[in-house]
Coordinates of C-alpha atoms and ligand atoms in Angstrom, one line a residue:
M1 CA 0.0 0.0 0.0
A2 CA 2.8 2.4 0.9
D3 CA 4.1 1.8 -2.7
E4 CA 0.9 2.9 -4.2
L5 CA 0.7 6.0 -2.0
A6 CA 4.2 7.0 -3.1
R7 CA 3.2 6.8 -6.8
E8 CA 3.2 10.0 -8.8
V9 CA 0.0 10.5 -10.8
M10 CA 0.2 12.0 -14.3
E11 CA -3.0 13.1 -16.1
Y12 CA -3.7 12.8 -19.8
D13 CA -6.6 12.7 -22.1
V14 CA -5.5 9.5 -23.7
V15 CA -2.9 7.0 -22.6
I16 CA -1.8 4.3 -25.1
V17 CA 0.0 1.1 -24.1
G18 CA 2.3 0.0 -26.9
A19 CA 4.2 1.8 -29.5
G20 CA 3.4 -0.5 -32.4
P21 CA 1.6 0.7 -35.5
A22 CA -1.8 0.6 -33.8
G23 CA -0.7 2.7 -30.7
L24 CA 1.4 5.2 -32.7
A25 CA -1.4 5.7 -35.4
A26 CA -3.9 6.4 -32.6
A27 CA -1.6 8.9 -31.0
I28 CA -0.9 10.6 -34.3
R29 CA -4.5 10.8 -35.3
L30 CA -5.5 12.3 -31.9
K31 CA -2.9 15.1 -32.2
Q32 CA -3.5 15.7 -36.0
R33 CA -7.2 16.3 -35.3
N34 CA -6.9 18.2 -32.0
P35 CA -3.4 19.5 -30.9
E36 CA -4.8 20.4 -27.5
V37 CA -5.5 16.8 -26.5
S38 CA -2.7 15.3 -24.3
V39 CA -1.5 11.9 -25.3
A40 CA 1.1 9.5 -23.8
V41 CA 2.4 6.3 -25.4
L42 CA 4.2 3.7 -23.2
E43 CA 6.6 1.2 -24.7
K44 CA 8.2 -1.6 -22.8
G45 CA 11.1 -2.0 -25.3
S46 CA 14.3 0.0 -24.7
E47 CA 13.4 2.1 -27.7
V48 CA 10.5 2.2 -30.1
G49 CA 10.9 -0.7 -32.5
A50 CA 13.1 -2.8 -30.2
H51 CA 10.2 -5.3 -29.7
I52 CA 8.6 -5.1 -33.1
L53 CA 8.9 -8.3 -35.1
S54 CA 7.0 -8.6 -38.4
G55 CA 7.5 -9.9 -42.0
A56 CA 7.0 -7.4 -43.4
V57 CA 5.1 -6.8 -46.6
I58 CA 3.2 -3.7 -45.8
D59 CA -0.1 -2.7 -47.4
P60 CA 0.2 1.1 -47.3
S61 CA -3.6 1.7 -47.1
G62 CA -3.5 2.3 -43.4
L63 CA -0.5 4.6 -43.6
T64 CA -2.1 6.6 -46.4
A65 CA -5.1 7.2 -44.3
L66 CA -2.8 8.7 -41.6
F67 CA -0.4 10.5 -43.9
P68 CA -1.5 10.8 -47.5
D69 CA 2.0 12.3 -48.2
W70 CA 4.0 9.6 -46.4
K71 CA 6.3 9.2 -49.4
A72 CA 7.3 12.8 -49.4
K73 CA 7.7 12.7 -45.6
G74 CA 10.2 9.9 -46.0
A75 CA 8.5 7.0 -44.4
P76 CA 10.9 4.0 -44.7
L77 CA 8.9 1.9 -47.2
E78 CA 11.6 1.8 -49.9
T79 CA 11.2 -1.5 -51.6
P80 CA 8.0 -2.0 -53.7
A81 CA 6.9 -5.6 -53.9
S82 CA 7.9 -6.7 -57.4
R83 CA 7.0 -10.3 -57.7
D84 CA 4.8 -12.9 -55.9
R85 CA 5.8 -16.5 -55.7
F86 CA 3.9 -19.3 -54.0
L87 CA 5.5 -22.7 -53.5
M88 CA 4.2 -26.0 -52.1
L89 CA 7.3 -27.7 -50.7
G90 CA 8.1 -31.4 -50.6
E91 CA 11.2 -32.7 -48.8
Q92 CA 13.5 -31.9 -51.8
G93 CA 11.3 -30.5 -54.5
A94 CA 9.0 -27.5 -54.8
F95 CA 5.8 -27.2 -56.8
D96 CA 5.2 -23.6 -58.0
I97 CA 1.5 -22.7 -57.5
S98 CA 1.9 -19.0 -58.3
W99 CA -0.2 -19.5 -61.4
L100 CA -3.3 -20.4 -59.3
P101 CA -5.8 -17.6 -59.7
M102 CA -6.1 -15.7 -56.4
P103 CA -8.4 -12.9 -55.4
G104 CA -6.7 -9.5 -56.0
Y105 CA -6.2 -8.8 -52.3
M106 CA -3.9 -11.8 -52.1
K107 CA -1.5 -10.2 -54.5
N108 CA 1.2 -7.9 -53.2
H109 CA 1.3 -5.4 -56.1
G110 CA 1.2 -1.9 -54.5
C111 CA 2.6 -3.2 -51.2
Y112 CA 6.1 -2.5 -49.8
V113 CA 8.7 -4.8 -48.2
A114 CA 10.1 -3.2 -45.2
S115 CA 11.1 -3.4 -41.5
L116 CA 8.0 -2.7 -39.4
G117 CA 10.3 -1.8 -36.5
N118 CA 11.8 1.0 -38.6
L119 CA 8.4 2.1 -39.7
C120 CA 7.4 2.4 -36.0
R121 CA 10.6 4.3 -35.2
W122 CA 9.6 6.8 -38.0
L123 CA 6.0 7.0 -36.7
A124 CA 7.3 7.7 -33.2
G125 CA 9.3 10.6 -34.6
E126 CA 6.2 12.0 -36.4
A127 CA 4.1 11.5 -33.2
E128 CA 6.6 13.4 -31.1
A129 CA 6.8 16.2 -33.6
L130 CA 3.0 16.6 -33.1
G131 CA 3.4 16.8 -29.3
V132 CA 2.8 13.2 -28.3
E133 CA 4.8 12.1 -25.3
V134 CA 6.4 8.8 -26.2
Y135 CA 8.0 6.9 -23.3
P136 CA 10.2 3.9 -24.3
G137 CA 11.5 1.6 -21.5
M138 CA 8.2 2.0 -19.6
A139 CA 6.3 -1.3 -19.2
A140 CA 2.6 -0.8 -18.3
S141 CA 2.3 -3.5 -15.6
E142 CA -1.2 -3.1 -14.3
L143 CA -4.5 -1.5 -15.1
A144 CA -5.7 1.2 -12.7
F145 CA -9.4 1.2 -11.9
A146 CA -11.7 4.0 -10.8
E147 CA -14.2 3.5 -8.0
D148 CA -17.0 2.8 -10.4
G149 CA -15.0 0.0 -11.9
A150 CA -14.0 1.8 -15.1
V151 CA -10.3 1.7 -16.3
K152 CA -8.8 5.0 -15.3
G153 CA -5.3 4.4 -16.6
V154 CA -2.2 2.2 -16.0
V155 CA 0.7 1.7 -13.6
A156 CA 4.0 1.9 -15.4
G157 CA 7.7 2.2 -14.8
V158 CA 8.1 0.1 -11.7
F159 CA 11.8 -0.5 -11.3
G160 CA 14.3 -1.9 -8.8
I161 CA 12.5 -4.9 -7.3
A162 CA 14.9 -7.7 -6.5
R163 CA 14.4 -11.3 -7.4
D164 CA 13.3 -12.1 -3.8
G165 CA 10.8 -9.2 -3.9
S166 CA 12.8 -6.8 -1.7
H167 CA 13.5 -3.3 -2.9
K168 CA 16.9 -2.5 -4.4
P169 CA 18.6 0.9 -3.9
D170 CA 17.3 2.1 -7.3
Y171 CA 13.7 1.1 -6.4
Q172 CA 11.0 3.2 -8.1
P173 CA 7.4 2.5 -7.3
G174 CA 6.3 3.6 -10.8
V175 CA 3.8 6.2 -12.0
E176 CA 0.1 6.0 -12.4
L177 CA -0.9 7.5 -15.7
H178 CA -4.6 8.5 -15.6
A179 CA -6.6 9.2 -18.7
R180 CA -10.1 9.8 -19.9
Y181 CA -9.5 6.8 -22.1
T182 CA -6.8 4.1 -22.2
F183 CA -6.0 2.3 -25.4
L184 CA -4.5 -1.1 -25.2
A185 CA -2.2 -1.6 -28.2
E186 CA 0.1 -4.4 -26.9
G187 CA -0.1 -6.6 -30.0
A188 CA -1.0 -10.3 -30.0
R189 CA -1.9 -11.7 -26.5
G190 CA -1.5 -8.4 -24.6
S191 CA -1.0 -9.0 -20.9
L192 CA -3.3 -6.0 -19.9
A193 CA -5.8 -6.9 -22.6
K194 CA -6.2 -10.3 -20.9
V195 CA -7.1 -8.6 -17.7
A196 CA -9.5 -6.2 -19.4
Q197 CA -11.1 -9.1 -21.4
A198 CA -11.7 -11.2 -18.2
R199 CA -13.0 -8.2 -16.1
F200 CA -15.4 -6.9 -18.7
G201 CA -16.4 -10.2 -20.4
L202 CA -15.1 -8.9 -23.7
C203 CA -14.7 -12.3 -25.2
D204 CA -17.9 -13.8 -24.0
K205 CA -19.6 -13.7 -27.4
A206 CA -16.5 -14.3 -29.5
E207 CA -14.8 -17.6 -30.6
P208 CA -11.6 -18.4 -28.9
Q209 CA -8.6 -16.4 -30.3
K210 CA -6.3 -18.5 -32.4
Y211 CA -2.5 -17.9 -32.7
G212 CA 0.6 -18.9 -34.6
I213 CA 4.2 -18.5 -33.6
G214 CA 6.2 -16.6 -36.2
L215 CA 10.0 -17.1 -36.1
K216 CA 12.1 -14.8 -38.2
E217 CA 15.7 -14.2 -39.2
L218 CA 17.2 -11.3 -41.1
W219 CA 20.0 -12.1 -43.5
Q220 CA 22.2 -9.9 -45.6
V221 CA 23.0 -11.7 -48.9
P222 CA 25.6 -11.3 -51.7
A223 CA 24.5 -8.8 -54.5
E224 CA 24.1 -11.6 -57.1
K225 CA 21.5 -13.3 -54.9
F226 CA 19.5 -10.2 -54.1
Q227 CA 16.1 -9.9 -55.9
P228 CA 14.7 -6.6 -54.5
G229 CA 10.9 -6.9 -53.9
L230 CA 10.6 -10.7 -54.3
V231 CA 7.8 -11.9 -52.0
Q232 CA 7.8 -15.7 -51.6
H233 CA 5.5 -17.9 -49.5
T234 CA 5.5 -21.6 -49.0
F235 CA 3.3 -24.3 -47.5
G236 CA 4.2 -27.9 -46.8
W237 CA 7.5 -29.4 -45.8
P238 CA 8.8 -29.7 -43.1
L239 CA 5.4 -29.7 -41.5
D240 CA 3.1 -32.6 -42.2
D241 CA -0.3 -32.1 -43.7
K242 CA -2.1 -32.0 -40.3
T243 CA 0.2 -29.3 -38.9
G244 CA -0.7 -25.8 -40.1
G245 CA 1.9 -23.2 -41.0
G246 CA 4.1 -21.9 -43.8
S247 CA 7.0 -19.7 -44.5
F248 CA 7.8 -16.2 -45.9
L249 CA 10.9 -14.9 -47.6
Y250 CA 11.2 -11.3 -48.7
H251 CA 14.1 -9.4 -50.4
F252 CA 14.3 -5.7 -49.5
G253 CA 16.5 -2.8 -48.5
D254 CA 20.3 -3.1 -48.4
R255 CA 20.5 -6.7 -49.7
Y256 CA 18.4 -8.0 -46.8
V257 CA 16.4 -11.2 -46.9
A258 CA 13.7 -11.6 -44.2
V259 CA 13.1 -15.3 -43.9
G260 CA 10.5 -16.6 -41.5
F261 CA 8.4 -19.6 -40.5
V262 CA 5.0 -19.7 -38.9
V263 CA 3.6 -22.7 -37.1
H264 CA -0.1 -22.5 -36.1
L265 CA -0.3 -23.1 -32.4
N266 CA -3.2 -25.6 -32.6
Y267 CA -0.6 -28.2 -33.5
K268 CA -1.2 -31.5 -31.7
N269 CA 2.2 -33.2 -31.4
P270 CA 3.7 -32.1 -28.1
F271 CA 7.1 -33.0 -29.3
L272 CA 7.1 -30.5 -32.1
S273 CA 9.6 -27.7 -31.9
P274 CA 8.7 -24.7 -34.1
Y275 CA 12.3 -23.4 -33.7
D276 CA 13.8 -26.7 -35.1
E277 CA 11.2 -26.9 -37.9
F278 CA 12.3 -23.4 -39.0
Q279 CA 16.0 -24.4 -38.8
R280 CA 15.6 -27.4 -41.0
F281 CA 13.3 -25.6 -43.4
K282 CA 16.2 -23.3 -44.3
H283 CA 18.1 -26.3 -45.7
H284 CA 15.5 -26.9 -48.4
P285 CA 17.0 -26.3 -51.9
A286 CA 14.4 -23.6 -52.7
I287 CA 15.3 -21.7 -49.5
R288 CA 19.0 -22.2 -49.1
A289 CA 19.5 -20.9 -52.6
H290 CA 18.5 -17.5 -51.3
L291 CA 20.7 -17.6 -48.2
E292 CA 24.0 -19.3 -49.1
G293 CA 26.9 -17.0 -49.0
G294 CA 25.0 -14.6 -46.8
R295 CA 25.3 -13.5 -43.2
R296 CA 22.6 -13.9 -40.5
V297 CA 22.0 -10.5 -38.9
S298 CA 19.2 -11.0 -36.4
Y299 CA 16.7 -13.5 -35.0
G300 CA 13.4 -13.2 -33.1
A301 CA 9.9 -14.6 -32.6
R302 CA 6.5 -13.3 -31.9
A303 CA 2.9 -14.7 -31.7
I304 CA 0.5 -13.8 -34.4
S305 CA -3.3 -13.6 -33.8
E306 CA -5.0 -15.8 -36.4
G307 CA -8.7 -16.1 -35.2
G308 CA -9.8 -13.2 -37.4
W309 CA -13.5 -12.2 -37.7
Q310 CA -15.1 -14.8 -35.4
S311 CA -12.6 -14.1 -32.6
V312 CA -12.7 -10.3 -32.5
P313 CA -13.8 -9.4 -28.9
K314 CA -16.0 -6.6 -27.8
L315 CA -13.7 -3.6 -28.5
A316 CA -14.7 -1.0 -26.0
F317 CA -14.9 -1.2 -22.2
P318 CA -15.5 1.5 -19.6
G319 CA -12.6 3.8 -19.9
G320 CA -10.8 2.2 -22.8
A321 CA -10.5 0.2 -26.0
L322 CA -8.5 -2.6 -27.6
I323 CA -6.8 -1.7 -30.9
G324 CA -4.5 -3.5 -33.4
D325 CA -3.6 -7.1 -32.7
D326 CA -4.7 -6.7 -29.1
A327 CA -8.1 -7.0 -30.7
G328 CA -6.9 -9.6 -33.3
F329 CA -7.2 -7.7 -36.6
L330 CA -4.7 -9.7 -38.5
N331 CA -5.8 -11.1 -41.9
V332 CA -4.4 -14.7 -41.8
P333 CA -4.2 -15.6 -45.5
R334 CA -2.5 -12.3 -46.3
I335 CA -0.3 -12.6 -43.1
K336 CA -0.9 -8.9 -42.8
G337 CA -2.0 -7.0 -39.8
S338 CA 0.0 -3.7 -39.7
H339 CA -2.5 -1.9 -42.1
N340 CA -5.5 -2.9 -39.9
A341 CA -3.6 -2.0 -36.8
I342 CA -3.1 1.5 -38.1
R343 CA -6.8 1.7 -39.3
S344 CA -8.1 0.6 -35.9
G345 CA -5.9 3.2 -34.2
V346 CA -7.5 5.9 -36.4
L347 CA -11.0 4.7 -35.6
A348 CA -10.5 4.5 -31.9
A349 CA -8.9 8.0 -31.9
D350 CA -11.8 9.5 -33.8
A351 CA -14.3 8.0 -31.2
A352 CA -12.2 9.3 -28.3
L353 CA -12.0 12.8 -29.9
A354 CA -15.8 13.0 -30.2
A355 CA -16.1 11.9 -26.6
I356 CA -13.5 14.4 -25.3
A357 CA -15.3 17.2 -27.3
E358 CA -18.4 16.3 -25.2
D359 CA -16.2 16.4 -22.0
R360 CA -16.8 12.7 -21.4
R361 CA -14.5 10.3 -19.6
G362 CA -14.3 6.7 -18.4
D363 CA -17.4 5.6 -20.4
E364 CA -17.6 3.0 -23.3
L365 CA -16.5 4.3 -26.7
S366 CA -19.4 2.6 -28.4
A367 CA -18.7 4.8 -31.5
Y368 CA -15.5 2.9 -32.0
Q369 CA -17.3 -0.5 -31.9
S370 CA -19.8 0.7 -34.6
A371 CA -17.1 2.3 -36.7
Y372 CA -15.2 -1.0 -36.7
E373 CA -18.3 -2.9 -37.7
A374 CA -18.8 -0.6 -40.7
S375 CA -15.1 -0.5 -41.5
D376 CA -12.7 -2.0 -44.2
I377 CA -11.1 -3.9 -41.3
A378 CA -14.4 -5.9 -40.6
R379 CA -15.1 -6.3 -44.4
E380 CA -11.6 -7.7 -45.0
L381 CA -11.7 -10.1 -42.0
R382 CA -15.2 -11.3 -42.8
A383 CA -14.2 -12.1 -46.4
V384 CA -11.5 -14.5 -45.2
R385 CA -13.3 -15.8 -42.1
N386 CA -13.3 -19.4 -43.1
V387 CA -9.7 -19.7 -44.2
K388 CA -8.2 -20.6 -40.8
P389 CA -11.0 -23.1 -39.8
L390 CA -10.7 -24.8 -43.2
W391 CA -7.0 -25.2 -42.8
S392 CA -7.5 -26.6 -39.3
R393 CA -10.2 -29.1 -40.3
F394 CA -8.9 -30.3 -43.7
G395 CA -5.1 -30.1 -43.4
T396 CA -2.8 -28.1 -45.6
V397 CA -3.4 -29.4 -49.1
L398 CA -7.2 -29.8 -49.1
G399 CA -7.5 -26.8 -46.7
V400 CA -5.6 -24.5 -49.0
L401 CA -7.7 -25.6 -52.0
L402 CA -11.0 -25.2 -50.2
S403 CA -10.0 -21.8 -48.7
G404 CA -9.2 -20.7 -52.3
I405 CA -12.8 -21.6 -53.3
D406 CA -14.1 -19.9 -50.2
M407 CA -12.2 -16.7 -50.8
W408 CA -13.4 -16.5 -54.4
S409 CA -17.0 -17.1 -53.2
T410 CA -16.9 -14.3 -50.7
R411 CA -15.2 -12.1 -53.3
L412 CA -17.8 -12.7 -56.1
F413 CA -21.0 -13.0 -54.0
G414 CA -20.7 -10.1 -51.6
G415 CA -19.3 -12.0 -48.6
F416 CA -21.4 -15.2 -49.2
S417 CA -19.6 -18.5 -48.4
P418 CA -20.9 -22.0 -49.1
F419 CA -19.5 -22.9 -45.7
G420 CA -21.4 -20.1 -43.8
T421 CA -19.2 -19.1 -40.9
L422 CA -17.1 -21.9 -39.5
S423 CA -16.2 -22.1 -35.9
H424 CA -12.6 -22.4 -34.6
G425 CA -13.6 -24.8 -31.8
M426 CA -11.1 -25.2 -29.0
T427 CA -8.2 -23.0 -27.8
D428 CA -4.7 -23.8 -29.0
A429 CA -3.7 -25.0 -25.6
A430 CA -6.6 -27.5 -25.6
A431 CA -5.5 -28.8 -29.0
T432 CA -2.2 -30.2 -27.6
G433 CA -2.1 -34.0 -27.8
L434 CA -0.9 -36.4 -25.2
A435 CA 2.8 -37.6 -25.2
K436 CA 1.8 -41.2 -25.2
D437 CA 0.1 -40.8 -28.6
Y438 CA 3.2 -39.3 -30.3
Q439 CA 6.9 -40.1 -30.9
P440 CA 9.6 -37.6 -30.1
I441 CA 11.0 -35.9 -33.2
A442 CA 14.7 -36.3 -34.0
Y443 CA 15.7 -32.9 -35.4
P444 CA 19.0 -32.6 -37.3
K445 CA 21.9 -30.9 -35.6
P446 CA 22.4 -27.3 -36.8
D447 CA 25.3 -26.9 -39.1
G448 CA 26.3 -23.4 -37.9
V449 CA 26.1 -22.1 -41.5
L450 CA 22.4 -22.2 -42.4
S451 CA 21.0 -23.5 -39.1
F452 CA 21.8 -22.5 -35.6
D453 CA 21.1 -23.5 -32.0
K454 CA 18.7 -21.6 -29.8
L455 CA 21.2 -19.8 -27.6
S456 CA 23.3 -18.4 -30.5
S457 CA 20.0 -17.2 -32.0
V458 CA 18.9 -15.5 -28.8
F459 CA 22.3 -13.9 -28.6
I460 CA 21.7 -12.1 -31.9
S461 CA 18.3 -10.9 -30.8
N462 CA 20.2 -8.8 -28.3
T463 CA 17.9 -10.0 -25.5
N464 CA 18.7 -8.7 -22.1
H465 CA 16.9 -8.7 -18.7
D466 CA 18.4 -7.6 -15.4
E467 CA 18.6 -11.0 -13.7
D468 CA 18.0 -9.6 -10.2
Q469 CA 14.3 -9.0 -10.7
P470 CA 11.2 -11.3 -10.1
C471 CA 10.7 -13.8 -12.8
H472 CA 8.1 -12.3 -15.2
L473 CA 6.8 -15.8 -16.3
K474 CA 4.5 -16.6 -13.4
L475 CA 3.4 -20.2 -12.7
K476 CA -0.2 -20.3 -11.2
D477 CA 0.8 -23.6 -9.6
P478 CA 4.6 -24.3 -9.5
S479 CA 4.0 -28.1 -9.3
I480 CA 2.2 -28.4 -12.6
P481 CA 5.2 -28.5 -15.0
I482 CA 6.7 -31.6 -13.4
A483 CA 3.6 -33.2 -11.8
V484 CA 1.2 -32.8 -14.8
N485 CA 2.8 -31.4 -17.9
L486 CA 5.8 -33.8 -17.9
P487 CA 4.0 -37.1 -17.7
R488 CA 1.0 -36.0 -19.8
Y489 CA 2.7 -33.9 -22.5
G490 CA 6.4 -34.3 -22.1
E491 CA 6.4 -30.7 -20.9
P492 CA 6.2 -29.0 -24.3
A493 CA 7.5 -25.7 -23.0
R494 CA 11.0 -27.1 -23.6
L495 CA 10.2 -27.2 -27.2
Y496 CA 7.7 -24.5 -28.1
C497 CA 9.7 -21.7 -26.5
P498 CA 11.8 -20.2 -29.3
A499 CA 14.4 -18.9 -26.8
G500 CA 15.2 -21.9 -24.6
V501 CA 13.7 -20.3 -21.5
Y502 CA 12.2 -23.5 -20.1
E503 CA 14.2 -26.6 -19.2
V504 CA 13.5 -29.8 -17.4
V505 CA 16.7 -30.6 -15.5
T506 CA 17.7 -33.7 -13.6
D507 CA 20.7 -32.9 -11.4
Q508 CA 21.9 -36.5 -10.9
A509 CA 20.8 -39.9 -11.8
G510 CA 17.7 -40.9 -9.9
A511 CA 17.0 -37.3 -8.7
E512 CA 13.6 -35.7 -9.2
P513 CA 13.5 -33.5 -12.3
R514 CA 13.3 -29.7 -11.8
F515 CA 11.6 -27.1 -14.0
V516 CA 13.9 -24.3 -14.7
I517 CA 12.9 -20.9 -16.1
N518 CA 15.8 -18.9 -17.7
F519 CA 13.6 -15.8 -17.9
Q520 CA 16.4 -13.5 -18.9
N521 CA 16.3 -15.1 -22.4
C522 CA 12.6 -14.4 -23.0
V523 CA 12.0 -12.6 -26.4
H524 CA 8.4 -11.7 -25.4
C525 CA 6.8 -13.8 -28.0
K526 CA 3.9 -14.8 -25.6
T527 CA 3.8 -18.4 -26.9
C528 CA 4.0 -20.0 -23.4
D529 CA 1.0 -17.9 -22.2
I530 CA -1.0 -19.3 -25.2
K531 CA 0.2 -22.9 -25.7
D532 CA 0.8 -24.2 -22.2
P533 CA -1.7 -27.1 -22.1
S534 CA -2.5 -26.5 -18.4
Q535 CA -2.8 -22.8 -18.9
N536 CA -0.5 -22.4 -15.9
I537 CA 2.0 -19.9 -17.3
V538 CA 1.1 -16.2 -17.1
W539 CA 3.3 -13.8 -19.1
T540 CA 3.6 -10.5 -17.2
T541 CA 5.8 -7.5 -18.0
P542 CA 9.4 -7.5 -16.7
E543 CA 11.1 -4.2 -15.9
G544 CA 10.8 -1.8 -18.8
G545 CA 13.7 -1.8 -21.3
G546 CA 14.3 -5.6 -20.9
G547 CA 13.7 -8.1 -23.7
P548 CA 15.0 -8.1 -27.2
N549 CA 16.6 -5.2 -29.1
Y550 CA 15.7 -6.0 -32.6
P551 CA 17.4 -4.0 -35.4
N552 CA 15.5 -3.7 -38.7
M553 CA 12.9 -6.4 -37.8
Ligands
LIG601 C1 6.5 -13.3 -38.1 C2 5.4 -12.2 -38.4 C3 5.3 -11.8 -39.7 C4 4.3 -10.8 -40.0 N1 4.2 -10.4 -41.3 C5 3.5 -9.3 -41.6 C6 3.5 -8.7 -42.9 O1 4.3 -9.2 -43.7 N2 2.7 -7.6 -43.1 C7 1.9 -7.1 -42.1 O2 1.2 -6.2 -42.3 N3 1.8 -7.7 -40.9 C8 2.6 -8.8 -40.6 N4 2.6 -9.3 -39.3 C9 1.6 -8.8 -38.4 C10 2.0 -7.5 -37.8 O3 3.3 -7.5 -37.3 C11 1.0 -7.1 -36.7 O4 -0.3 -7.2 -37.2 C12 1.3 -5.7 -36.2 O5 2.6 -5.6 -35.7 C13 0.3 -5.4 -35.1 O6 0.5 -4.1 -34.6 P1 0.2 -3.7 -33.1 O7 0.5 -2.2 -33.0 O8 -1.2 -4.1 -32.9 O9 1.1 -4.6 -32.2 P2 2.7 -4.8 -32.2 O10 3.3 -4.4 -33.5 O11 2.9 -6.1 -31.6 O12 3.2 -3.7 -31.1 C14 2.9 -3.7 -29.8 C15 3.9 -2.9 -29.0 O13 3.4 -2.8 -27.7 C16 4.5 -3.0 -26.8 N5 3.9 -3.5 -25.5 C17 3.2 -4.6 -25.4 N6 2.8 -4.7 -24.1 C18 3.2 -3.6 -23.4 C19 3.0 -3.2 -22.1 N7 2.3 -3.9 -21.2 N8 3.6 -2.0 -21.7 C20 4.3 -1.3 -22.7 N9 4.5 -1.7 -24.0 C21 3.9 -2.8 -24.3 C22 5.3 -4.0 -27.5 O14 6.7 -4.0 -27.0 C23 5.3 -3.5 -28.9 O15 6.3 -2.6 -29.2 C24 3.5 -10.3 -39.0 C25 3.6 -10.7 -37.7 C26 4.6 -11.7 -37.4 C27 4.8 -12.1 -35.9
LIG602 S1 9.3 -17.6 -22.3 FE1 7.3 -17.5 -23.3 S2 7.2 -15.4 -24.1 FE2 9.3 -15.8 -23.5 S3 10.3 -16.4 -25.4 FE3 9.7 -18.3 -24.3 S4 7.7 -18.8 -25.1 FE4 8.1 -16.7 -25.7

């Protein structure tokens, strides 16, 4: 209690948690429309962009809504997408399916290959120039509630708590940032959004949110291999037909190749390791041809929200709103969410501006909900609503074929689908199968040229956390990993975590195994919070500034 009394309170009209495209777009729109409105943006990364991990092929429609003159202003979208290629991979060969007719929105003509992190760095500069207060290194760790139960802001910037909970000499109790409206723009599986969703029942009428884990490396390749603007996607190997996912490979900028692999987190085999699937995937002849002779520059991972239209929660709650991927606005077949994140920030900002003009505070921005329902975001997500359920039900080959038919149907018949609206069914955690029904997978050893072990990968993500702080990966029941998850599922955290945070260690022969959490390696992907089959791991914010420091990701 003494801590809370000591907290300084800062007052704003709007406080935004997360300096991704959604949060920064909302901040910019607020200030563009009304320079008198006070706006703060909090970012847990050491700088804006440090925690942003994306592909990215960027559809500029969102940015254009914000800055029609973004080109003249120097937004870092320099490489136009020049060529689309789709491949179905077998173990050695590749079948080019680029000729298959796709609805126009699946083509990348008019899009740009870029680093979303760098776009966010640029947006933050524009926001600051308009008078937005941007605070990097400030993790928003709690929601603050008013007496009537509405959200009145957040607690941020708590520093200097030791691992054992005691206060270190540099202890700071943090600040309470109060606002008329608080926007949660934390990206996929936001930790504060989870609290708001539970408290206000925001997901009660929605399907469970679905996720994928996206792993990405940035390579710099020799000039003769560089094909600026090439956008390549694959399905198939190394995943089997029942395990959803695929890859992306984009050429852009200064001889960069962004290569990434997505595994849908409803996979069943608890022995599957998305990290190792990604590493072996790079050895495929159709992939290694792009990377050989190049140098790996960076590595990272991040969850992607994949539930789409059926899973969008109620967006507004008393005193705030969910925007961007905190609300799940990513379009799965396009693997694009940044344009919708920006669009949603604009819609929420407009609703807040109207409310502020009427001197309201702390109520529900129902105008944002209605604006979303009539928006391009909703239209776009509705048109592809069955793609993910079709993949999940029918596997990759048949699922891709049926989803193609479905997308053409919604395109040609005003949103009509012969499948109606399919349900996602269970959560990704509940989809995990039992260890007794599967065989462990023997992954090839990394060769240190194209493939690498987890620790050397985490090293180049520049991840860092002060080790003398409480572990931010909380176990609701510390006995579950060894007593339940190990016998039932082989403790899949060892394998799904892309940073080697979780280990099951046996100190000596015959000793009881221990569950070890190397939290300092965490790259903030949120996969454990999503996939733990016992839903026992809760991702919370560590001290601000900790986590990865991604360059150009
Ligand atoms: C591998 C991969 C490939 C992708 N490819 C593409 C693509 O090619 N094109 C495309 O358009 N989209 C792509 N996406 C999706 C796109 O990245 C997202 O849709 C987009 O980043 C969502 O923006 P956002 O602002 O909602 O969240 P984010 O971009 O995730 O930003 C959230 C920000 O909030 C911060 N934050 C979170 N919690 C807190 C807290 N409690 N306190 C303070 N700060 C906090 C985070 O550090 C982060 O900086 C891809 C995603 C992945 C993972
Ligand atoms: S500990 Fe969890 S959030 Fe951190 S890298 Fe591992 S799976 Fe991702």
